[in-house]
Short mmCIF file of N, CA, C and O in Angstrom, two decimals:
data_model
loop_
_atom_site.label_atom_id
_atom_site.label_comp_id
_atom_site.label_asym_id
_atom_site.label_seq_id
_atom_site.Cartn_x
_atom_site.Cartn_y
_atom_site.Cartn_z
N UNK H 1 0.83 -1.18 0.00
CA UNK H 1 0.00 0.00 0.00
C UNK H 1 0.88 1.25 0.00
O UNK H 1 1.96 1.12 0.57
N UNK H 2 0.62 2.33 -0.50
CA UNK H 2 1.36 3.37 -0.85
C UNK H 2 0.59 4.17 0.26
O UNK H 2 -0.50 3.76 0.66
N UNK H 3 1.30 5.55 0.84
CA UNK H 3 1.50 6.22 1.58
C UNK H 3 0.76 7.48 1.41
O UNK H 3 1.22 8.17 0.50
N UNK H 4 -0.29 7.99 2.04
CA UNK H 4 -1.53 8.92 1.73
C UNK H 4 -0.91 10.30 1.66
O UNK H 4 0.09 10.53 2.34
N UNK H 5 -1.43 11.22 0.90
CA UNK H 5 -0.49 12.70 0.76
C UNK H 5 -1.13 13.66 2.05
O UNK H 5 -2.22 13.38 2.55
N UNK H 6 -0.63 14.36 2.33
CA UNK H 6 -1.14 15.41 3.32
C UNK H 6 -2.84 15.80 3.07
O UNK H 6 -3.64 15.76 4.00
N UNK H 7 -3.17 16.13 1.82
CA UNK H 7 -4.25 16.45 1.06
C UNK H 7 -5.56 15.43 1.10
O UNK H 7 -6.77 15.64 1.23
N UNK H 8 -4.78 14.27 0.94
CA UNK H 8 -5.90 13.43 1.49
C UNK H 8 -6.12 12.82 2.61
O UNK H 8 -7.20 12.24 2.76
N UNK H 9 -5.36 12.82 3.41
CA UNK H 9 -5.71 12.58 4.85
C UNK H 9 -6.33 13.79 5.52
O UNK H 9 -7.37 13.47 6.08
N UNK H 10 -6.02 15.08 5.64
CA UNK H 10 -7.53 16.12 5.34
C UNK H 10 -8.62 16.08 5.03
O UNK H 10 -9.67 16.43 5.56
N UNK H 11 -8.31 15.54 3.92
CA UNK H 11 -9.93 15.37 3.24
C UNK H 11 -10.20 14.31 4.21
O UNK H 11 -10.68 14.84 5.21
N UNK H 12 -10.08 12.87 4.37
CA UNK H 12 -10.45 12.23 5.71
C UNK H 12 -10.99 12.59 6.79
O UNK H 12 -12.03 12.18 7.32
N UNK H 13 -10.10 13.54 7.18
CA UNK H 13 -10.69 13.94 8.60
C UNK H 13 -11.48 14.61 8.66
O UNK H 13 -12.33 14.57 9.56
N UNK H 14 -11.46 15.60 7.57
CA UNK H 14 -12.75 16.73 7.23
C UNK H 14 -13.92 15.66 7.18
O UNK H 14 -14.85 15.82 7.97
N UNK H 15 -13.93 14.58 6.31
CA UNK H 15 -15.37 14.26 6.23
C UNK H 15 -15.76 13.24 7.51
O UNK H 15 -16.80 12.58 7.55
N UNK H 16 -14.91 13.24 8.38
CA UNK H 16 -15.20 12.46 9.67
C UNK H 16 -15.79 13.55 10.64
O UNK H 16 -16.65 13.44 11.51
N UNK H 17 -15.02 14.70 10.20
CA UNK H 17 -15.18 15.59 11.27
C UNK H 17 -17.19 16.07 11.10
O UNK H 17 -18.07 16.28 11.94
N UNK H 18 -17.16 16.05 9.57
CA UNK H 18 -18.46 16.87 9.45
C UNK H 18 -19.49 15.66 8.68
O UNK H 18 -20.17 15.84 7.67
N UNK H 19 -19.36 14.37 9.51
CA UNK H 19 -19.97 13.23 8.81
C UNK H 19 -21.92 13.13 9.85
O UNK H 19 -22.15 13.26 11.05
N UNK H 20 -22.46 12.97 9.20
CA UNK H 20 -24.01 12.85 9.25
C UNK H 20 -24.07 11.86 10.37
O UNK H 20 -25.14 11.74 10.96
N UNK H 21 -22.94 11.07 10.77
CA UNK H 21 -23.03 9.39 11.57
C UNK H 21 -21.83 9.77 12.30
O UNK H 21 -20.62 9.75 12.09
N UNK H 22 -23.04 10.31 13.75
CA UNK H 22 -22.49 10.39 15.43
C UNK H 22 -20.96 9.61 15.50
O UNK H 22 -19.94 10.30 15.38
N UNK H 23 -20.88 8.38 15.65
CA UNK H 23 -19.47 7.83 15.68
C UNK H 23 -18.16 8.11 15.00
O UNK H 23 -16.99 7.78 15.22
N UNK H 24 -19.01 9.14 13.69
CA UNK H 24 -17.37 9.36 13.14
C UNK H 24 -17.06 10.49 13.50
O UNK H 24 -15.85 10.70 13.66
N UNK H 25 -18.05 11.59 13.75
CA UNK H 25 -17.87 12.81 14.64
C UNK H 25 -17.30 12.83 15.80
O UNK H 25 -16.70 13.81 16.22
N UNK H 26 -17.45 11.49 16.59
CA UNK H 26 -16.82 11.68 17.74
C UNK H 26 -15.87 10.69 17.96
O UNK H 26 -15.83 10.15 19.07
N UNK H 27 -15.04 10.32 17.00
CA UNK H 27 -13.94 9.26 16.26
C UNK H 27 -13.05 10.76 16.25
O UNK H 27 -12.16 10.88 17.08
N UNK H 28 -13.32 11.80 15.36
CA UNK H 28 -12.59 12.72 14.86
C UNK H 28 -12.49 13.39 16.33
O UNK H 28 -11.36 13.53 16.80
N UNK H 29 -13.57 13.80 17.06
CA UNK H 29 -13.32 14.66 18.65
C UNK H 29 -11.68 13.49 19.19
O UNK H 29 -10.49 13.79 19.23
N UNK H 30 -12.16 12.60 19.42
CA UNK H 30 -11.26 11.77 20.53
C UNK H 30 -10.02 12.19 19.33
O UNK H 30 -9.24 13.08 19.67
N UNK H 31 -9.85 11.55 17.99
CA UNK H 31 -8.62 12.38 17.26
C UNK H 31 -7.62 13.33 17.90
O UNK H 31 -6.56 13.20 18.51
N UNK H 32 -8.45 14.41 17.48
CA UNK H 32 -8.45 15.92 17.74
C UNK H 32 -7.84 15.86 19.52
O UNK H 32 -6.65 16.07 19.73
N UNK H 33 -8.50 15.67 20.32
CA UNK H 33 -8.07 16.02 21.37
C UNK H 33 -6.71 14.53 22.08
O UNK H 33 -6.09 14.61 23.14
N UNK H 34 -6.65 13.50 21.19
CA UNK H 34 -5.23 13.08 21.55
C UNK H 34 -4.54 13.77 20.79
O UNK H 34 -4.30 14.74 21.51
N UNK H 35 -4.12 13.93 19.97
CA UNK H 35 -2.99 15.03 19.23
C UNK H 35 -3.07 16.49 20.20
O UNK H 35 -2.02 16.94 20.66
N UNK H 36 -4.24 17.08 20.42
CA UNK H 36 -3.36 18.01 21.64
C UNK H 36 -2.79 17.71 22.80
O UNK H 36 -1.87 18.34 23.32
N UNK H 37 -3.32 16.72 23.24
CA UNK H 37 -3.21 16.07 24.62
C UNK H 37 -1.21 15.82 24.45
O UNK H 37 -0.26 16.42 24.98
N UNK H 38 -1.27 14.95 23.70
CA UNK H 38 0.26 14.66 22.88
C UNK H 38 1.44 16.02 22.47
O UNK H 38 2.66 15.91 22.31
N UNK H 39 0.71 17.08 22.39
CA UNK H 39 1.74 18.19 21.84
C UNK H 39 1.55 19.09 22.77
O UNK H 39 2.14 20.13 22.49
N UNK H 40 0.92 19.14 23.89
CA UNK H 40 1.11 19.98 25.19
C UNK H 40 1.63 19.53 25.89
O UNK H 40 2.33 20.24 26.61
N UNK H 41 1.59 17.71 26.16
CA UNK H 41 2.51 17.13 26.78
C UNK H 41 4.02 16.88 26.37
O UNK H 41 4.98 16.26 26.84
N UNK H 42 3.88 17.32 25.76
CA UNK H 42 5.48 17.73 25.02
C UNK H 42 6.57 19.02 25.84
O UNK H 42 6.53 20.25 25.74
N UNK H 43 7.07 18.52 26.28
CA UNK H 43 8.41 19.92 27.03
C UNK H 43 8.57 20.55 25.68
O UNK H 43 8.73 21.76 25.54
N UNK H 44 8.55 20.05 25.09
CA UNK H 44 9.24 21.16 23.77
C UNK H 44 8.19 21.90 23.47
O UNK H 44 8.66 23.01 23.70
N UNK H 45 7.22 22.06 23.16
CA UNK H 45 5.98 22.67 22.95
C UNK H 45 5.61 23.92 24.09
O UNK H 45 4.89 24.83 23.68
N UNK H 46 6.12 23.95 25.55
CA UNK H 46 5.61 24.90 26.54
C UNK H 46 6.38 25.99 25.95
O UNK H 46 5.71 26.82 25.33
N UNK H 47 7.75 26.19 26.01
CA UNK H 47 7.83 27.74 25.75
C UNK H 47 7.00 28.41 24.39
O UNK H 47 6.78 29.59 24.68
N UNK H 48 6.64 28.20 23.51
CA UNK H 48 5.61 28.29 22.16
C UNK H 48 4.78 29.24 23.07
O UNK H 48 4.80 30.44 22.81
N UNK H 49 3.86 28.63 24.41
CA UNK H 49 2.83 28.84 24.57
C UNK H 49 2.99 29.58 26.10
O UNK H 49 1.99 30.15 26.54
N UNK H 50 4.10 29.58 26.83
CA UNK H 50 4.38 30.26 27.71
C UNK H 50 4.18 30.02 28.86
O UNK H 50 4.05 30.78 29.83
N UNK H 51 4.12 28.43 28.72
CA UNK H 51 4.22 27.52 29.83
C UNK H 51 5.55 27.93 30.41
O UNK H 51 6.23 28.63 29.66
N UNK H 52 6.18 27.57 31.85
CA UNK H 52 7.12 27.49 32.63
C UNK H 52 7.59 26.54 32.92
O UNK H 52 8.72 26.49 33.40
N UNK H 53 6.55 25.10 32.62
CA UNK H 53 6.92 23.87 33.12
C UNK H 53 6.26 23.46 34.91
O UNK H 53 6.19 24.36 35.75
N UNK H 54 5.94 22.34 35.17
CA UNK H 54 5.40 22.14 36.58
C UNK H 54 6.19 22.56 37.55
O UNK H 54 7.40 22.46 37.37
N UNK H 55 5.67 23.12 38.82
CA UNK H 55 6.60 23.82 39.91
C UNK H 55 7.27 22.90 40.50
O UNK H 55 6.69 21.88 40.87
N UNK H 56 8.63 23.07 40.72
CA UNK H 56 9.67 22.35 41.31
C UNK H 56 8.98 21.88 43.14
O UNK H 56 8.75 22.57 44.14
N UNK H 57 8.85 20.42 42.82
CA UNK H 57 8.48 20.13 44.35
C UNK H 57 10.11 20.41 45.68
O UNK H 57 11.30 20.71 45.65
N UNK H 58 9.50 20.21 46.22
CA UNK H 58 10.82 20.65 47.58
C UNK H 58 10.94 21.58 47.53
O UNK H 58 11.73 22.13 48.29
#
């Protein structure tokens, strides 16, 4: 199997995102919110956003 272009995996998600059938709408939510979940939990990602990082215990 060959390897999907940027363009069409968009188009994918677009029509999951805005699909008539509840489960793929909320296929695309759970999506959507692991990929942020994943790139906020990222140290590299806080200064971007002006995080400090969790307060030093002790």
């Amino acid at each position: 199997m060959g390897e999907a272009s940027r363009n069409e995996i968009a188009a994918f998600l677009e029509r999951w995102r805005n699909s008539g059938w509840p489960p793929l709408r909320q296929g695309y939510l759970a999506l959507h919110e692991l990929v942020l979940a994943a790139h906020y939990a990222d140290a590299a990602s806080w200064p971007a956003i002006g995080y400090p990082g969790p307060p030093a215990l002790g």
